[in-house]
Coordinates of C-alpha atoms in Angstrom, one line a residue:
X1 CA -8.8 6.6 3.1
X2 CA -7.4 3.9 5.7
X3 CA -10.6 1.8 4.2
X4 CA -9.5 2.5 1.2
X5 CA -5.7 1.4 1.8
X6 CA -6.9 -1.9 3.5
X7 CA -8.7 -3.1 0.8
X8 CA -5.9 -2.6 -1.3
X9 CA -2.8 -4.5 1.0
X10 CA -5.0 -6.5 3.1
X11 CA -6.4 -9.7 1.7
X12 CA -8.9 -10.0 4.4
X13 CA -10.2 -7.2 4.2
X14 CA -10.1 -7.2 0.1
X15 CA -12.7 -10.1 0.5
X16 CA -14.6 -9.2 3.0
X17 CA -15.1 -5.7 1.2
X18 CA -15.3 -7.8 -2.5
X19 CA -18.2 -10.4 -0.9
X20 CA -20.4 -7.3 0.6
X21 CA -20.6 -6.1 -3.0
X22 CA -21.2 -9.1 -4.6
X23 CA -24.6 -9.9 -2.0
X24 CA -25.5 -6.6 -3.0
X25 CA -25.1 -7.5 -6.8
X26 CA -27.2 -10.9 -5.8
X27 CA -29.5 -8.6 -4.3
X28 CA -30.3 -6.4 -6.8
X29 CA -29.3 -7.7 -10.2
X30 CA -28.2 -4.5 -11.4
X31 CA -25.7 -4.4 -14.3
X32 CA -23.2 -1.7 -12.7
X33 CA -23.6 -3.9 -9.3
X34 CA -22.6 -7.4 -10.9
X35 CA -19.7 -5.4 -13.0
X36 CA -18.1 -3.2 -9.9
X37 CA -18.2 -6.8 -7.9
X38 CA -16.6 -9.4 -10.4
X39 CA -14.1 -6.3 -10.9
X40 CA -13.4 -6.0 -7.1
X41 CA -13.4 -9.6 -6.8
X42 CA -10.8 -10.2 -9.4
X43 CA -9.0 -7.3 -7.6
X44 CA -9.0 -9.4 -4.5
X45 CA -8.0 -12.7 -5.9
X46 CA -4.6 -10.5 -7.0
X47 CA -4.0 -9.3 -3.1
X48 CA -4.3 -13.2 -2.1
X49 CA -2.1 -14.5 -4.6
X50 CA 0.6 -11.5 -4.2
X51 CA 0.4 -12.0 -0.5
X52 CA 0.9 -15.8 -0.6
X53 CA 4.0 -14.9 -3.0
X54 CA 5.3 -12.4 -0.8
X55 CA 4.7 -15.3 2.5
X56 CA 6.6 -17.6 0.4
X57 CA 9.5 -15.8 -0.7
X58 CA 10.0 -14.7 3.1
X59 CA 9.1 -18.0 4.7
X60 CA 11.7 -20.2 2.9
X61 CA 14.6 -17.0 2.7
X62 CA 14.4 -17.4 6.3
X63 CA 13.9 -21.0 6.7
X64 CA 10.7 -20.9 8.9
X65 CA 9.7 -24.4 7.6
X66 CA 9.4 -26.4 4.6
X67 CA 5.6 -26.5 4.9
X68 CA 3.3 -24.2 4.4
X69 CA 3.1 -21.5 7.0
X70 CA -0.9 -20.6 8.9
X71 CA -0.6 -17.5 6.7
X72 CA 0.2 -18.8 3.9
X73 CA -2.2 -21.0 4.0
X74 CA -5.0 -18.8 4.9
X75 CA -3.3 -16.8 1.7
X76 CA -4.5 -19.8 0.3
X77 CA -7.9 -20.3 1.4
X78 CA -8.7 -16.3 0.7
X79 CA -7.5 -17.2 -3.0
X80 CA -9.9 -20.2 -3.2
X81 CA -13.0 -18.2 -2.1
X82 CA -12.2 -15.7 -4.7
X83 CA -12.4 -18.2 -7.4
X84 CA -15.6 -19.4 -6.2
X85 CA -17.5 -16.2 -5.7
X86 CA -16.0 -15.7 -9.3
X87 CA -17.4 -18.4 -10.3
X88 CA -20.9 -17.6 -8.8
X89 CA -20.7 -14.2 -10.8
X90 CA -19.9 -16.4 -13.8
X91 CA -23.3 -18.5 -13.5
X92 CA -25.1 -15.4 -12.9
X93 CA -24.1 -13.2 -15.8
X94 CA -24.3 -15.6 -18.5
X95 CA -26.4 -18.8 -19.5
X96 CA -24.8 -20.5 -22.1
X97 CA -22.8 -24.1 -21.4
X98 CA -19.5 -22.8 -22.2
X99 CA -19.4 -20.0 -19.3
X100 CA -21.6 -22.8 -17.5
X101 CA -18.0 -25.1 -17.8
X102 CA -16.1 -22.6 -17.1
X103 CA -17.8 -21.3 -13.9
X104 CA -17.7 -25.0 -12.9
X105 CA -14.2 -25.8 -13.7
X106 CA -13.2 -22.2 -11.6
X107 CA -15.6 -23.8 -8.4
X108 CA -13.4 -27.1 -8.9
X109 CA -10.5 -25.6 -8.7
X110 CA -11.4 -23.5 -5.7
X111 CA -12.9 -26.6 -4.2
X112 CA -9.0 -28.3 -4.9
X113 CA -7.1 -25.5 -3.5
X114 CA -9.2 -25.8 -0.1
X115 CA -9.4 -29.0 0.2
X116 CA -6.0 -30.3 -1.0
X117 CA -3.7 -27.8 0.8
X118 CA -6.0 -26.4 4.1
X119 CA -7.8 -29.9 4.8
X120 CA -4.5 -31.6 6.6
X121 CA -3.7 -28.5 8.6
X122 CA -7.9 -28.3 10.1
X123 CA -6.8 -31.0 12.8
X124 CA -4.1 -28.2 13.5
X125 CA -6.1 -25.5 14.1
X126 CA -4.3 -23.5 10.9
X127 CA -7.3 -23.0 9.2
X128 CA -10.7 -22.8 10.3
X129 CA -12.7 -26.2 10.3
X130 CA -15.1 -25.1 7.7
X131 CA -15.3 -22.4 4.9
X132 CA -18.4 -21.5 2.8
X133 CA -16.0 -24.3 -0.1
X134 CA -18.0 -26.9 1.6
X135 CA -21.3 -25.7 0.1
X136 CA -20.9 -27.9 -2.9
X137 CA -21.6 -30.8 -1.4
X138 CA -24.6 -29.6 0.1
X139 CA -25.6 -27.9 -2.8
X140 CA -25.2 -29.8 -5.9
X141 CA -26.8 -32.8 -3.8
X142 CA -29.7 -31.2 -4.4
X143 CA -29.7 -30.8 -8.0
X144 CA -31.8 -32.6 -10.8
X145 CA -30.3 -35.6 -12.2
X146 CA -29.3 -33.9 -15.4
X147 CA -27.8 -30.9 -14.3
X148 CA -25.4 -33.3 -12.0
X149 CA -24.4 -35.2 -15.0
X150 CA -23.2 -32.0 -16.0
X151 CA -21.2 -31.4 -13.4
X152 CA -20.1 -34.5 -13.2
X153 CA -18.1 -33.6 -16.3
X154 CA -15.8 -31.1 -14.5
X155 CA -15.3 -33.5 -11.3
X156 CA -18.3 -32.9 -9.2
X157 CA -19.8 -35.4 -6.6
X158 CA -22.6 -34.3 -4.0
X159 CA -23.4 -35.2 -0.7
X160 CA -26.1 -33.1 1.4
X161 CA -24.9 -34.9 4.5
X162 CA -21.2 -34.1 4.6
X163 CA -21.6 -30.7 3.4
X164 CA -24.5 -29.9 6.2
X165 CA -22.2 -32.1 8.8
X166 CA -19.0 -29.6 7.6
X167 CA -21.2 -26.4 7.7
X168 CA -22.1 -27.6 11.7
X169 CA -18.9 -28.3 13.0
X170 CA -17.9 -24.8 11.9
X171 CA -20.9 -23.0 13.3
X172 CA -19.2 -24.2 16.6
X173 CA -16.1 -23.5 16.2
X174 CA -16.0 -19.6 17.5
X175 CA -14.1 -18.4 14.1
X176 CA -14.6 -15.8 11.8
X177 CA -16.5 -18.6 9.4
X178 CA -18.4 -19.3 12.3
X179 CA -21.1 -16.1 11.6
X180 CA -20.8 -17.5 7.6
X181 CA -21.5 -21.0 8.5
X182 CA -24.6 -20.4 10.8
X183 CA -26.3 -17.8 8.2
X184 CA -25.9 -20.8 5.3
X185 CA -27.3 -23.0 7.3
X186 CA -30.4 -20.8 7.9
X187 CA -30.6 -20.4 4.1
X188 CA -30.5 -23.5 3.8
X189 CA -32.9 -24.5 6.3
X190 CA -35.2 -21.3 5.3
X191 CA -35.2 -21.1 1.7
X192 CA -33.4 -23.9 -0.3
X193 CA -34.9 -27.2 1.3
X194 CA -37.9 -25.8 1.7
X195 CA -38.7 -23.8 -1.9
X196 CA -37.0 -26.4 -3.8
X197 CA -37.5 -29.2 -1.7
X198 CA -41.2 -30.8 -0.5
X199 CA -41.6 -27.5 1.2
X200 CA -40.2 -29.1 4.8
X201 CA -37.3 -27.0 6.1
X202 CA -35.8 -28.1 9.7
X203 CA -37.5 -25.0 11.6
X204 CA -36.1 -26.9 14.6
X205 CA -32.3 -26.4 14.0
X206 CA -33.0 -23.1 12.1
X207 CA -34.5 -21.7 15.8
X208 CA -31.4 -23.2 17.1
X209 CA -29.0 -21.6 15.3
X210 CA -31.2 -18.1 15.2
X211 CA -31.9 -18.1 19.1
X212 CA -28.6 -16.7 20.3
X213 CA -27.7 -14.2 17.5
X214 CA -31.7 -12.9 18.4
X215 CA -30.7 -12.3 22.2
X216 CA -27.7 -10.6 21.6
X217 CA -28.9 -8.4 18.3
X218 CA -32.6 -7.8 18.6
X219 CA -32.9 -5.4 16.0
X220 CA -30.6 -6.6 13.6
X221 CA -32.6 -6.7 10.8
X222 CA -30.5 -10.1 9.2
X223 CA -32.1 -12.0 12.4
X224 CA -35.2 -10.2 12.3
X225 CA -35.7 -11.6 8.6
X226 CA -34.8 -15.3 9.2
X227 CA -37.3 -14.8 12.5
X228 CA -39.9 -13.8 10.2
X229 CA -39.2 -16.8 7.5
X230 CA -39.2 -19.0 10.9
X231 CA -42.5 -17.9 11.7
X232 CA -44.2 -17.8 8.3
X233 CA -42.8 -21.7 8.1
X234 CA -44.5 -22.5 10.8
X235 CA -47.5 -21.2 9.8
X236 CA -47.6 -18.1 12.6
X237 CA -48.4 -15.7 9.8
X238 CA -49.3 -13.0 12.3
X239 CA -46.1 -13.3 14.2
X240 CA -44.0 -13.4 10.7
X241 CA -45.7 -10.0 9.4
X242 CA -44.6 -8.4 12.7
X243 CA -41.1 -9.9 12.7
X244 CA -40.8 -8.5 8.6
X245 CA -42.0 -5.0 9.4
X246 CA -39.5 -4.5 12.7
X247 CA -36.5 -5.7 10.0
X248 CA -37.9 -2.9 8.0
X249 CA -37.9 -0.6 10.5
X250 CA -34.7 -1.8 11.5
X251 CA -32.3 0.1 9.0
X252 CA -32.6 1.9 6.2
X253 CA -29.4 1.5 4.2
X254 CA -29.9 -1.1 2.3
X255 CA -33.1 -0.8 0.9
X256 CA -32.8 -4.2 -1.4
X257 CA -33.5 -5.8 2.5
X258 CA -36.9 -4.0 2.6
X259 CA -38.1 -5.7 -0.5
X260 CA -37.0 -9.0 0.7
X261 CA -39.6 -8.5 3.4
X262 CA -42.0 -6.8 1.5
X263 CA -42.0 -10.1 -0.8
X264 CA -42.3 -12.4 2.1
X265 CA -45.3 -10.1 3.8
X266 CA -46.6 -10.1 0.4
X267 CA -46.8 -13.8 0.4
X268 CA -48.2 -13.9 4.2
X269 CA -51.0 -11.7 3.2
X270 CA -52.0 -14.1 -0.4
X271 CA -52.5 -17.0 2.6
X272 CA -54.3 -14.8 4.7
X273 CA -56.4 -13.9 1.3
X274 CA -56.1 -10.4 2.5
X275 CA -55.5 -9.5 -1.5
X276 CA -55.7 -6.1 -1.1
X277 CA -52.4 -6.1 1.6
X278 CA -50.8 -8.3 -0.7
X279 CA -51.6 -6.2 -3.7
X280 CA -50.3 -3.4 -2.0
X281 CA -46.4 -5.0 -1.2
X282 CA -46.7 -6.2 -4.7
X283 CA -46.7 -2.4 -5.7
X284 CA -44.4 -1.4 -3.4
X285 CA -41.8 -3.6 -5.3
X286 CA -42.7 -3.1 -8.7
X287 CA -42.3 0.4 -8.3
X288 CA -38.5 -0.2 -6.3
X289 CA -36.9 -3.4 -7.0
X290 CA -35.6 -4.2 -10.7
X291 CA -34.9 -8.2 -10.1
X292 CA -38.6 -8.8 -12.3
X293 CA -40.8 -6.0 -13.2
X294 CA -43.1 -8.6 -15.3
X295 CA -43.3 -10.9 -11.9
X296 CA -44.6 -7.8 -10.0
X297 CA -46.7 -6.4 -12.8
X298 CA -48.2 -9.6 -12.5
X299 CA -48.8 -10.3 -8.9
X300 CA -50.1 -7.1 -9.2
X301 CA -52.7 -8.3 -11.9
X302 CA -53.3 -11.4 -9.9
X303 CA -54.6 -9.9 -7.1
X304 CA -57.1 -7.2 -8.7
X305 CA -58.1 -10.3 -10.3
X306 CA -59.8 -11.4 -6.9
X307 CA -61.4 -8.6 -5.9
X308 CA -64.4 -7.0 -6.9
X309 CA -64.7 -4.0 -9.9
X310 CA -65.6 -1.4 -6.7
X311 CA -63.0 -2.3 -5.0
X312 CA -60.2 -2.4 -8.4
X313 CA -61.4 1.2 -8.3
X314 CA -59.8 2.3 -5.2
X315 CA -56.4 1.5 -6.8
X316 CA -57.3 3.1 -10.2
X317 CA -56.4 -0.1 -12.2
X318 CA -57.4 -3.0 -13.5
X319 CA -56.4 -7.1 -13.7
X320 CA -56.9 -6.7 -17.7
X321 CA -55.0 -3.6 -18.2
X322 CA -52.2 -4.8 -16.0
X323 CA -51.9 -8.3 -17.5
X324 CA -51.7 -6.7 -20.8
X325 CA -48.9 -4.9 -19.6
X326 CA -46.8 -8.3 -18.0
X327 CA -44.8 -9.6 -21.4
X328 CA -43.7 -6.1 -22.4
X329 CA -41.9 -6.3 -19.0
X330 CA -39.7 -9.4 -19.9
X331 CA -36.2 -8.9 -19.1
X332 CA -32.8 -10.5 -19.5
X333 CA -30.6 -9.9 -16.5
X334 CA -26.9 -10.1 -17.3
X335 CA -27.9 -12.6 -20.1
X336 CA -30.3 -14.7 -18.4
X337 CA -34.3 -14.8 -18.4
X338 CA -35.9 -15.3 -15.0
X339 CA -38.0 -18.7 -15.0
X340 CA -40.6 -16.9 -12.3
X341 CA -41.1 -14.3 -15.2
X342 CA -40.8 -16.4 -18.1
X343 CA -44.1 -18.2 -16.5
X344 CA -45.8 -15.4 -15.8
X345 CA -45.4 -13.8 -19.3
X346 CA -46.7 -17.3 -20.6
X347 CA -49.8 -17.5 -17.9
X348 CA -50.8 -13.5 -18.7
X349 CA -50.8 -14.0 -22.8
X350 CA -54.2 -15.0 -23.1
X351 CA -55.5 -11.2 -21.9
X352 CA -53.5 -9.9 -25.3
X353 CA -56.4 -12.4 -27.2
X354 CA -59.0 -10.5 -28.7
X355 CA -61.6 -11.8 -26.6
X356 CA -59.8 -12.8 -23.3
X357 CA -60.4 -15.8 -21.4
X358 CA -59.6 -14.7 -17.4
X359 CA -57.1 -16.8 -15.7
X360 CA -59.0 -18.8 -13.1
X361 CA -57.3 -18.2 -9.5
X362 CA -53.9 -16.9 -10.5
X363 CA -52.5 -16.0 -7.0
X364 CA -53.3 -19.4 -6.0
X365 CA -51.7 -21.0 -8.9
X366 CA -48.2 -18.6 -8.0
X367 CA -48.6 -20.0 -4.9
X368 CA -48.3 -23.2 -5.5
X369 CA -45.1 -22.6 -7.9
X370 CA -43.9 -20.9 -4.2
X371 CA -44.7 -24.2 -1.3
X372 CA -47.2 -22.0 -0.3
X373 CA -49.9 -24.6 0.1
X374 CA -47.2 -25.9 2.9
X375 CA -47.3 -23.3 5.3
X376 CA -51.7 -22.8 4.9
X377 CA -51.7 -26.6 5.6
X378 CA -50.6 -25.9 8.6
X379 CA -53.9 -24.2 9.3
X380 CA -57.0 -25.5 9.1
X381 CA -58.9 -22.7 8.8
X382 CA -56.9 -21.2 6.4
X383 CA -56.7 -24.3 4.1
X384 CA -60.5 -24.4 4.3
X385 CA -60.8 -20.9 3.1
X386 CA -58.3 -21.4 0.3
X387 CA -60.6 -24.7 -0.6
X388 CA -63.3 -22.2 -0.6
X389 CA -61.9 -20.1 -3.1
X390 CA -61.3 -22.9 -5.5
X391 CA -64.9 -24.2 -5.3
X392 CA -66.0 -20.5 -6.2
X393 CA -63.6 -20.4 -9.1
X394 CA -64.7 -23.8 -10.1
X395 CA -68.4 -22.9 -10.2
X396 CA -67.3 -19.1 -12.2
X397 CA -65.1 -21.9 -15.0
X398 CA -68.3 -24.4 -15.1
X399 CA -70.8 -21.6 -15.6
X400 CA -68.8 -20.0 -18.8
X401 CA -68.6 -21.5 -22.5
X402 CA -66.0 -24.4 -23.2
X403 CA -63.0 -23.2 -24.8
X404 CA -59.5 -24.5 -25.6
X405 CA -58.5 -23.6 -22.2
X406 CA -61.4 -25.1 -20.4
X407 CA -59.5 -28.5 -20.1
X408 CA -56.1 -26.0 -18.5
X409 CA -57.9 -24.3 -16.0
X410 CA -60.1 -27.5 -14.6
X411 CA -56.4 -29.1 -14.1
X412 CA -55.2 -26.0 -12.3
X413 CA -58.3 -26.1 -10.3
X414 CA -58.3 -29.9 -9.9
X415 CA -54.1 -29.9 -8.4
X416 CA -54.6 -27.1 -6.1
X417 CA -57.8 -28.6 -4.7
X418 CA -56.1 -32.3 -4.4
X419 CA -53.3 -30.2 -2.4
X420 CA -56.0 -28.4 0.1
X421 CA -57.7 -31.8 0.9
X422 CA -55.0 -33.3 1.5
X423 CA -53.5 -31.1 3.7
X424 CA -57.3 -31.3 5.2
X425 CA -56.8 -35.1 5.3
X426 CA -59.3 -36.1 3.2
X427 CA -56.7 -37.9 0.8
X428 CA -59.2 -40.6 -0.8
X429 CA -60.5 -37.2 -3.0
X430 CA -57.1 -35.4 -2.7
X431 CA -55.9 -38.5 -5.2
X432 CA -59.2 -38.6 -7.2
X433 CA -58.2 -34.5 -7.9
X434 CA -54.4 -35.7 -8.8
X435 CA -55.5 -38.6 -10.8
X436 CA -58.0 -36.1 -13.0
X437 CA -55.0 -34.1 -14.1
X438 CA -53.2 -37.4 -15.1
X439 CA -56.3 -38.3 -17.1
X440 CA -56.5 -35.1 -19.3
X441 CA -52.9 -35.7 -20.6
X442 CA -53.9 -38.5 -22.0
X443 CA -53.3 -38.5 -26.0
X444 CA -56.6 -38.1 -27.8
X445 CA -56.8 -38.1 -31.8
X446 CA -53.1 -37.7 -31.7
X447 CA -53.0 -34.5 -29.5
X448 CA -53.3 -34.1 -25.5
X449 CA -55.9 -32.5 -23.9
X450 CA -53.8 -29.9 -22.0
X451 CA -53.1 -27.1 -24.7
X452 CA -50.5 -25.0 -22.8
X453 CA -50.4 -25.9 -19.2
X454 CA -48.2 -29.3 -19.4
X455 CA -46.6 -28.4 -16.2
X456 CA -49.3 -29.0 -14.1
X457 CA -49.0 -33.0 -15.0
X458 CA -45.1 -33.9 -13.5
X459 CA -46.4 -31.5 -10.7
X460 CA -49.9 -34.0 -10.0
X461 CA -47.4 -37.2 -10.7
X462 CA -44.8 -35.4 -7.7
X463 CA -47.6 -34.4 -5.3
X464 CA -49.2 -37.7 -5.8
X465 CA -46.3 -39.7 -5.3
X466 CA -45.9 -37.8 -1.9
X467 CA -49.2 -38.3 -1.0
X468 CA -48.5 -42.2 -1.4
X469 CA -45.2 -41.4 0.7
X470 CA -47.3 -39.8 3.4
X471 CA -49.9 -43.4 3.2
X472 CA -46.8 -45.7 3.3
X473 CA -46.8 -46.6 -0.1
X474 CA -43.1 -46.2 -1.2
X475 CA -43.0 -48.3 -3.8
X476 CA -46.1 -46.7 -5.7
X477 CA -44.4 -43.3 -4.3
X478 CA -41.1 -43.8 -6.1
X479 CA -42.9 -45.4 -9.2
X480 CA -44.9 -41.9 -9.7
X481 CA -42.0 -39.8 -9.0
X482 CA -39.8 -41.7 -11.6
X483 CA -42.5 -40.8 -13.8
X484 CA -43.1 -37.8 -13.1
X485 CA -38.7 -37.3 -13.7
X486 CA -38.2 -39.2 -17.0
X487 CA -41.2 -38.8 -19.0
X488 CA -41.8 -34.9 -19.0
X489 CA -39.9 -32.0 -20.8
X490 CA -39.5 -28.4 -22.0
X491 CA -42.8 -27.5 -19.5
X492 CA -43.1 -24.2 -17.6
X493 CA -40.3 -24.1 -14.1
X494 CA -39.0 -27.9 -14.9
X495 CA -35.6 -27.2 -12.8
X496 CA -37.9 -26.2 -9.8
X497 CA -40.0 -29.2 -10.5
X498 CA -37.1 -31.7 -10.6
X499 CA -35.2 -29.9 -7.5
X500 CA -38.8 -31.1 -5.8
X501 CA -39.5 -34.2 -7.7
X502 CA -35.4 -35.3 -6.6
X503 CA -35.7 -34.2 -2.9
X504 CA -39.6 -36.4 -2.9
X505 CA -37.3 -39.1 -4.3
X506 CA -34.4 -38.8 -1.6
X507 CA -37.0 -38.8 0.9
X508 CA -38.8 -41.8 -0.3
X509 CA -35.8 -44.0 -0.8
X510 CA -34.4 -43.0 2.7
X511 CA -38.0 -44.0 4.5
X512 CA -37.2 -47.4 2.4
X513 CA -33.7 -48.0 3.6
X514 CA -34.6 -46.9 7.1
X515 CA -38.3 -49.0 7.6
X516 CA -39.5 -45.9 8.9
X517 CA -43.2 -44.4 7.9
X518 CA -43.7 -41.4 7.5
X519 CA -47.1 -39.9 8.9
X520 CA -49.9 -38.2 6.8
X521 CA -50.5 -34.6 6.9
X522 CA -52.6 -33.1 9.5

């Protein structure tokens, strides 16, 4: 009941209690979730804007000041957040561009209310030195080129730099943004730059920031999670399964937590090729989690499809069966199709054919979509084994008839192998393997070669150009990336290609500026 109360009277507490629900709408993706937090967020919002009315009114009847008071203000600030985690719940229940505008024009005007009334008083210690308002900057940095002309059209400018430079100063600051601004920045460092960036998060400032919360909270399962993504960056895939299981172990309430693990240990056990461990976490969430039930049906699929028929019989299924099963899955949630599960309904389409052609290596080709082939370059010996595994799929592809997919799945084969050599640093025949996928886009009696696959070329052009990056060739390197940007559409996860192909592009013109090179794999 006094919980209850406080959420009612207390804007602090109305947004603290509004922002747990809306991570567990993010979470989970459930309808009722996403509904019961935009409700209690708009229910907060009201409590900041009621308080700040009620400051006001006493404030200036007893002539405290003719400025804003510290409560007021923070009145303010609560306001502000609530119109951006609005906003947030905006992008995520609809796709079209009108509630795209309008989501943007609320995170503007959030963005306004922070930084136009709270900014002077920072100096003063009113307000704390940075809220999570400075994630714009940061973010939308990061975006394609397109999507930031977009926002450009409600008054959006980004710049990674500031927003990271903001998000530090208040990590130090001992506030009650301070917890906020380190757990960001470990998202950031953990997931965003390194998933839709050249798969190079800072693991350096991520330990940094990670270290003390570790000591003081060892089995807090939040910093047992970002010690496991730590680990598994590095390539210490061992050390990250252990790390995922204790946060497992760790609680039990939230069990949306659990299948963030059991996706990461499901990954850790792909580069291990220990299919039948990764199979097995791939089961465990299809049968639990609802964010894609065609992406797990999938994986699933995907990794019966590399093991033996004895073996598929200890599980009682099959790769076919399951495939078969992958676009009756498909799913809008709260208005929008999942691009992870739009590609795999695309890739497991051919197994409804009559007469199916097999898919080639299809957890290796997920796990390129992923940066996987990243954190195995870290390794030889597990970069050699993956190399293996294409060179046995390439011999099963060469040994059956030609068909319209033949050209497809030599491309696949031919981009994952250029990425294993030249992680392996053999990058004379990593750029022969890129340059074959360029070739077979090539337009022959008025049609290309590539029937369905067209994503595979941008990707070839963006690892290409990196590779070039990685010799000290920045000019080619930008030359291929520019390519790679403006001359392909409409192909299979184009906004995760761009984030990639723009943060290659920021990289490459950065090396330029500075004179610096930047040295090849190992």
């Amino acid at each position: 009941v006094y919980a209850s109360w406080l959420t009612k009277d207390s804007m602090y507490h109305a947004l603290t209690y509004a922002t747990i629900l809306e991570m567990q709408a993010m979470m989970t993706f459930e309808p009722q979730h996403i509904l019961a937090a935009g409700t209690t967020m708009k229910e907060a919002q009201a409590i900041c804007q009621s308080s700040f009315s009620r400051l006001m009114v006493v404030n200036h009847s007893e002539h405290v000041c003719d400025v804003s008071t510290s409560e007021e203000l923070h009145a303010e600030v609560c306001y502000a957040e609530c119109l951006l985690q609005r906003a947030a719940l905006t992008f995520l229940q609809d796709e079209n561009m009108i509630s795209f505008i309008k989501g943007g024009i609320k995170v503007r005007n959030s963005y306004q209310t922070y930084n136009l009334r709270a900014f002077p008083f920072k100096q003063m210690a009113i307000v704390p030195c940075c809220s999570n308002l400075e994630i714009p900057s940061q973010m939308i940095s990061m975006l394609p080129t397109r999507t930031l002309k977009l926002l450009e059209f409600v008054g959006f400018s980004g710049n990674k730099d500031f927003g990271l430079q903001q998000l530090q100063e208040g990590s130090k600051e001992g506030t009650f943004r301070s917890f906020l601004c380190n757990m960001l920045l470990l998202c950031y460092h953990t997931f965003m730059s390194f998933i839709l960036g050249t798969g190079e998060g800072d693991v350096h400032d991520a330990e940094k920031l990670l270290q003390p919360y570790l000591q003081k909270y060892p089995k807090g399962s939040i910093f047992l999670f970002f010690a496991g993504r730590i680990e598994e960056m590095k390539g210490n895939l061992d050390a990250a399964i252990t790390r995922f299981q204790e946060c497992c172990e760790a609680q039990q309430q939230w069990k949306e937590f659990h299948h963030m693990c059991y996706w990461e240990l499901m990954w850790c056990f792909t580069y291990k090729k220990h299919f039948k461990m990764a199979y097995f976490y791939a089961d465990l969430l299809s049968k639990e989690n609802c964010w894609s039930k065609a992406t797990y049906m999938y994986m699933k699929a995907a990794y019966l499809s590399m093991l033996t028929a004895d073996d598929c019989l200890t599980f009682g299924e099959t790769a076919f069966t399951l495939f078969r099963q992958v676009p009756g899955l498909k799913q809008k949630i709260a208005g929008k199709s999942l691009p992870t599960e739009k590609f795999a309904i695309r890739k497991a389409r051919r197994y409804l054919a009559e007469n199916p052609i097999p898919l080639p290596a299809p957890p290796l080709e997920m796990m390129y979509i992923w940066n996987g082939y990243t954190v195995i370059g870290k390794h030889k010996d597990l970069t050699e084994g993956m190399l293996k595994t294409l060179d046995e799929a390439q011999k099963k592809l060469d040994s059956c008839p030609r068909t319209d997919l033949s050209i497809d799945d030599q491309c696949l084969l031919s981009l994952l192998k250029g990425l294993c050599l030249k992680h392996l640093g053999h990058q004379e025949e990593a750029e022969h393997y890129f340059t074959l996928v360029l070739s077979s886009s090539l337009v022959i009696h008025s049609e290309t070669q590539i029937k369905y696959d067209h994503y595979l070329v941008p990707n070839a052009l963006l690892e290409h150009g990196l590779l070039c990056l990685e010799q000290g060739r920045r000019d080619e390197a930008i030359k291929l990336l520019e390519a790679a940007k403006q001359n392909y559409k409409n192909y299979s996860m184009e906004s995760r290609t761009h984030f990639r192909i723009q943060a290659a592009l920021h990289k490459a013109r950065g090396t330029r500026e500075n004179g610096t090179h930047v040295p090849a794999s190992p």
